[in-house]
Amino acid sequence: MSDSALVLDNVCKRYPGFDLQNVSFELPRGYIMGFVGPNGSGKTTTIRMIMSLARPDSGRITVLSQQMAENEIRLKQRIGYVPENHEFYSDMTVAWTAQFVGRHYPTWSPERLRELLEKYDVNPRKKVGALSKGTKAKLAMALALAHQPELLILDEPTSGLDPIVRRELLSDLLEFVADGDRSVLFSTHITSDLERVADYITLIVDGRIAASDERETLLERARASNPTASIEDLLWACAKGGR
């Protein structure tokens, strides 16, 4: 088994008015990587390419030791994915939604789903459209975890959530990687969340990787000149051109 859950090697993607250039980073198995950058920096574009929702113009993406482009269906069955916008059928119930999603995963566990819905206080009989934003986020996390994935990819999962819900979801990320085999790529604007859970940090600015390393290594470098430097300070410095 490879020691890397995810490897991007010089990945490029061009859109009108925006270029993602030579994006390279590596997420080892058993760890959480925070993926952070300003709005429009390329986080969601990168995640969409990892999930094969967009195709890179060049470069190589290796997921769980395989090429996504060559093994898309099987790899997606091993990944839990929570996009920024939770697009559910609003007129359908939580239970119907779970049954619909579960059909796509050979490892789907109805028992695990029930545990998660109970833990998150999500009523399976409620229609999805009647759920609050925080409850929809918890439903999305439950659906992503119920098939027991090896890699969890989260795009702004805690954005707009109250502190109690955020803390609950962050605690579940730590539990998810506790066995040392599963990994998380966690895109967020909320750098305080990364201070709590991230082992690695990758900073992206204007479509380019500004830094990627262990969290404490990055902070140690920054604190050589600023003893109180935080991840937010690192991001600010990179965004202002201090790479």
CSV table of C-alpha atoms in Angstrom, one decimal:
chain,number,residue,atom,x,y,z
A,1,MET,CA,0.0,0.0,0.0
A,2,SER,CA,1.3,3.4,-1.0
A,3,ASP,CA,2.0,5.9,1.8
A,4,SER,CA,0.2,8.6,-0.2
A,5,ALA,CA,-3.6,9.0,-0.4
A,6,LEU,CA,-3.3,11.8,-3.0
A,7,VAL,CA,-0.6,13.2,-5.2
A,8,LEU,CA,-0.9,16.1,-7.7
A,9,ASP,CA,2.1,16.6,-10.0
A,10,ASN,CA,2.3,19.8,-12.0
A,11,VAL,CA,-1.4,20.0,-12.7
A,12,CYS,CA,-2.5,22.8,-14.9
A,13,LYS,CA,-6.0,24.1,-16.0
A,14,ARG,CA,-6.8,27.2,-18.1
A,15,TYR,CA,-10.1,29.0,-18.0
A,16,PRO,CA,-10.8,32.5,-19.6
A,17,GLY,CA,-9.3,34.9,-17.1
A,18,PHE,CA,-7.8,32.3,-14.8
A,19,ASP,CA,-4.9,29.8,-14.9
A,20,LEU,CA,-4.2,27.0,-12.5
A,21,GLN,CA,-0.5,26.5,-12.9
A,22,ASN,CA,1.8,23.6,-11.9
A,23,VAL,CA,-0.2,22.6,-8.8
A,24,SER,CA,1.8,20.0,-6.9
A,25,PHE,CA,1.3,18.6,-3.4
A,26,GLU,CA,1.1,15.3,-1.6
A,27,LEU,CA,-1.2,14.0,1.1
A,28,PRO,CA,0.1,11.1,3.1
A,29,ARG,CA,-2.2,8.4,4.4
A,30,GLY,CA,-3.5,8.9,7.9
A,31,TYR,CA,-3.4,12.7,7.9
A,32,ILE,CA,-5.5,15.8,7.4
A,33,MET,CA,-4.4,18.4,5.0
A,34,GLY,CA,-5.9,21.9,5.1
A,35,PHE,CA,-6.2,23.4,1.7
A,36,VAL,CA,-6.5,27.2,2.0
A,37,GLY,CA,-6.4,30.3,-0.2
A,38,PRO,CA,-8.3,33.5,-0.9
A,39,ASN,CA,-11.6,33.5,-2.9
A,40,GLY,CA,-10.9,32.6,-6.5
A,41,SER,CA,-7.5,31.1,-5.8
A,42,GLY,CA,-8.3,27.7,-7.4
A,43,LYS,CA,-9.3,25.5,-4.4
A,44,THR,CA,-12.6,24.4,-5.9
A,45,THR,CA,-11.1,24.0,-9.4
A,46,THR,CA,-8.4,21.7,-7.9
A,47,ILE,CA,-10.9,19.6,-6.0
A,48,ARG,CA,-13.1,19.3,-9.1
A,49,MET,CA,-10.1,17.9,-11.0
A,50,ILE,CA,-9.3,15.5,-8.2
A,51,MET,CA,-12.9,14.3,-8.4
A,52,SER,CA,-12.8,14.1,-12.2
A,53,LEU,CA,-15.5,16.7,-12.5
A,54,ALA,CA,-13.1,18.8,-14.6
A,55,ARG,CA,-10.2,17.5,-16.7
A,56,PRO,CA,-6.7,19.0,-16.2
A,57,ASP,CA,-5.0,20.4,-19.3
A,58,SER,CA,-1.7,18.8,-18.2
A,59,GLY,CA,-0.2,17.1,-15.2
A,60,ARG,CA,-0.9,14.0,-13.2
A,61,ILE,CA,-3.4,13.2,-10.4
A,62,THR,CA,-2.9,10.0,-8.4
A,63,VAL,CA,-5.7,9.0,-6.0
A,64,LEU,CA,-5.2,6.1,-3.6
A,65,SER,CA,-2.3,5.0,-5.8
A,66,GLN,CA,-4.3,5.0,-9.0
A,67,GLN,CA,-5.1,7.4,-11.9
A,68,MET,CA,-8.5,8.9,-11.5
A,69,ALA,CA,-8.9,9.2,-15.3
A,70,GLU,CA,-8.4,5.5,-15.7
A,71,ASN,CA,-10.3,4.2,-12.7
A,72,GLU,CA,-13.0,6.8,-12.1
A,73,ILE,CA,-15.9,4.7,-10.9
A,74,ARG,CA,-14.0,2.4,-8.6
A,75,LEU,CA,-12.0,5.3,-7.1
A,76,LYS,CA,-15.1,7.4,-6.4
A,77,GLN,CA,-16.6,4.5,-4.5
A,78,ARG,CA,-13.6,4.8,-2.2
A,79,ILE,CA,-13.9,8.5,-1.7
A,80,GLY,CA,-16.2,10.5,0.5
A,81,TYR,CA,-16.9,13.9,-1.1
A,82,VAL,CA,-18.7,16.9,0.4
A,83,PRO,CA,-19.0,19.8,-2.0
A,84,GLU,CA,-19.5,23.4,-0.9
A,85,ASN,CA,-23.1,23.5,-2.1
A,86,HIS,CA,-25.3,20.6,-0.9
A,87,GLU,CA,-27.4,19.8,-3.9
A,88,PHE,CA,-30.2,17.4,-2.7
A,89,TYR,CA,-33.7,16.8,-4.0
A,90,SER,CA,-35.5,19.2,-1.6
A,91,ASP,CA,-38.9,17.5,-1.8
A,92,MET,CA,-37.5,14.1,-0.9
A,93,THR,CA,-36.9,12.8,2.7
A,94,VAL,CA,-33.5,12.2,4.3
A,95,ALA,CA,-34.3,8.5,4.3
A,96,TRP,CA,-35.0,8.5,0.5
A,97,THR,CA,-31.9,10.5,-0.1
A,98,ALA,CA,-29.7,8.1,1.8
A,99,GLN,CA,-31.2,5.1,0.0
A,100,PHE,CA,-30.6,6.8,-3.3
A,101,VAL,CA,-27.0,7.6,-2.5
A,102,GLY,CA,-26.3,4.3,-1.0
A,103,ARG,CA,-27.0,2.4,-4.2
A,104,HIS,CA,-23.8,3.7,-5.7
A,105,TYR,CA,-21.5,2.3,-3.0
A,106,PRO,CA,-20.7,-1.4,-2.5
A,107,THR,CA,-19.4,-0.7,1.0
A,108,TRP,CA,-22.5,1.3,2.0
A,109,SER,CA,-23.5,0.6,5.6
A,110,PRO,CA,-27.1,1.4,6.6
A,111,GLU,CA,-26.1,0.7,10.2
A,112,ARG,CA,-23.3,3.3,10.1
A,113,LEU,CA,-25.7,5.8,8.5
A,114,ARG,CA,-28.3,5.3,11.2
A,115,GLU,CA,-25.5,5.9,13.8
A,116,LEU,CA,-24.4,9.1,12.1
A,117,LEU,CA,-27.9,10.5,11.6
A,118,GLU,CA,-28.7,9.9,15.3
A,119,LYS,CA,-25.4,11.4,16.4
A,120,TYR,CA,-26.0,14.5,14.2
A,121,ASP,CA,-29.7,14.7,15.2
A,122,VAL,CA,-30.9,14.5,11.6
A,123,ASN,CA,-34.5,13.2,11.4
A,124,PRO,CA,-34.7,10.6,8.5
A,125,ARG,CA,-38.4,11.3,8.0
A,126,LYS,CA,-37.9,15.1,7.3
A,127,LYS,CA,-37.8,16.5,3.8
A,128,VAL,CA,-34.4,17.8,2.9
A,129,GLY,CA,-35.8,21.1,1.9
A,130,ALA,CA,-37.0,21.6,5.5
A,131,LEU,CA,-33.5,21.2,7.0
A,132,SER,CA,-31.4,24.1,8.2
A,133,LYS,CA,-28.1,24.9,6.5
A,134,GLY,CA,-26.2,23.3,9.4
A,135,THR,CA,-28.4,20.2,9.3
A,136,LYS,CA,-27.8,19.8,5.6
A,137,ALA,CA,-24.1,20.0,6.2
A,138,LYS,CA,-24.4,17.2,8.8
A,139,LEU,CA,-26.4,15.2,6.4
A,140,ALA,CA,-23.8,15.6,3.7
A,141,MET,CA,-21.1,14.5,6.1
A,142,ALA,CA,-23.2,11.5,7.2
A,143,LEU,CA,-23.7,10.4,3.5
A,144,ALA,CA,-20.0,10.8,2.8
A,145,LEU,CA,-19.0,8.7,5.8
A,146,ALA,CA,-21.6,6.0,5.6
A,147,HIS,CA,-19.8,4.0,2.9
A,148,GLN,CA,-16.6,4.0,5.0
A,149,PRO,CA,-14.3,5.8,2.5
A,150,GLU,CA,-10.5,5.8,2.5
A,151,LEU,CA,-10.2,9.4,1.5
A,152,LEU,CA,-12.5,12.3,2.5
A,153,ILE,CA,-12.5,15.4,0.3
A,154,LEU,CA,-14.3,18.4,1.8
A,155,ASP,CA,-14.9,21.7,0.0
A,156,GLU,CA,-15.8,24.4,2.6
A,157,PRO,CA,-17.8,22.0,4.8
A,158,THR,CA,-18.0,24.4,7.8
A,159,SER,CA,-18.6,27.7,6.0
A,160,GLY,CA,-21.5,29.5,7.5
A,161,LEU,CA,-22.1,26.9,10.3
A,162,ASP,CA,-22.4,27.8,13.9
A,163,PRO,CA,-19.4,27.1,16.2
A,164,ILE,CA,-21.1,24.1,17.9
A,165,VAL,CA,-21.8,22.3,14.6
A,166,ARG,CA,-18.3,23.2,13.3
A,167,ARG,CA,-16.6,21.7,16.4
A,168,GLU,CA,-18.7,18.5,16.0
A,169,LEU,CA,-17.6,18.0,12.4
A,170,LEU,CA,-14.0,18.8,13.2
A,171,SER,CA,-14.0,16.2,15.9
A,172,ASP,CA,-15.3,13.6,13.4
A,173,LEU,CA,-12.4,14.4,11.1
A,174,LEU,CA,-9.9,13.5,13.8
A,175,GLU,CA,-11.8,10.3,14.5
A,176,PHE,CA,-11.9,9.5,10.8
A,177,VAL,CA,-8.1,9.5,10.5
A,178,ALA,CA,-7.4,7.8,13.8
A,179,ASP,CA,-6.7,4.4,12.3
A,180,GLY,CA,-3.8,5.8,10.3
A,181,ASP,CA,-5.0,4.5,6.9
A,182,ARG,CA,-7.6,7.2,6.0
A,183,SER,CA,-7.0,10.7,5.0
A,184,VAL,CA,-8.7,14.1,4.6
A,185,LEU,CA,-8.3,17.0,2.2
A,186,PHE,CA,-10.1,19.9,3.8
A,187,SER,CA,-10.6,23.1,1.9
A,188,THR,CA,-11.7,26.1,4.1
A,189,HIS,CA,-11.5,29.8,4.6
A,190,ILE,CA,-11.7,29.3,8.4
A,191,THR,CA,-8.0,29.1,9.3
A,192,SER,CA,-8.9,28.5,13.0
A,193,ASP,CA,-10.4,25.2,12.0
A,194,LEU,CA,-7.1,24.2,10.5
A,195,GLU,CA,-5.2,25.1,13.7
A,196,ARG,CA,-7.4,22.5,15.4
A,197,VAL,CA,-7.2,19.6,13.1
A,198,ALA,CA,-4.8,19.9,10.1
A,199,ASP,CA,-1.5,18.0,10.1
A,200,TYR,CA,-0.4,19.5,6.7
A,201,ILE,CA,-1.2,22.9,5.1
A,202,THR,CA,-1.3,23.7,1.4
A,203,LEU,CA,-1.6,27.4,0.5
A,204,ILE,CA,-2.8,28.3,-2.9
A,205,VAL,CA,-2.8,31.9,-4.2
A,206,ASP,CA,-3.8,33.0,-7.8
A,207,GLY,CA,-3.8,29.5,-9.1
A,208,ARG,CA,-0.3,28.6,-7.8
A,209,ILE,CA,0.8,26.7,-4.7
A,210,ALA,CA,2.5,29.2,-2.4
A,211,ALA,CA,3.5,26.6,0.3
A,212,SER,CA,2.8,23.0,1.2
A,213,ASP,CA,4.3,21.3,4.2
A,214,GLU,CA,3.5,20.0,7.7
A,215,ARG,CA,1.6,22.6,9.7
A,216,GLU,CA,4.2,23.0,12.4
A,217,THR,CA,7.0,23.2,9.9
A,218,LEU,CA,5.3,26.1,8.1
A,219,LEU,CA,4.5,27.9,11.4
A,220,GLU,CA,8.0,27.4,12.7
A,221,ARG,CA,9.5,29.1,9.7
A,222,ALA,CA,7.0,32.0,10.0
A,223,ARG,CA,7.6,32.4,13.7
A,224,ALA,CA,11.3,33.0,13.1
A,225,SER,CA,10.3,36.5,12.2
A,226,ASN,CA,6.9,36.7,13.9
A,227,PRO,CA,6.7,34.7,17.1
A,228,THR,CA,2.9,34.8,17.1
A,229,ALA,CA,2.4,33.9,13.4
A,230,SER,CA,-0.7,31.9,12.6
A,231,ILE,CA,-2.0,30.1,9.5
A,232,GLU,CA,-4.0,33.3,8.8
A,233,ASP,CA,-0.8,35.3,8.9
A,234,LEU,CA,0.8,32.8,6.5
A,235,LEU,CA,-2.1,33.1,4.1
A,236,TRP,CA,-2.0,36.9,4.3
A,237,ALA,CA,1.7,37.0,3.6
A,238,CYS,CA,1.4,34.7,0.6
A,239,ALA,CA,-1.6,36.7,-0.8
A,240,LYS,CA,0.5,39.9,-0.5
A,241,GLY,CA,3.4,38.2,-2.4
A,242,GLY,CA,5.6,37.2,0.4
A,243,ARG,CA,6.2,33.6,-0.7
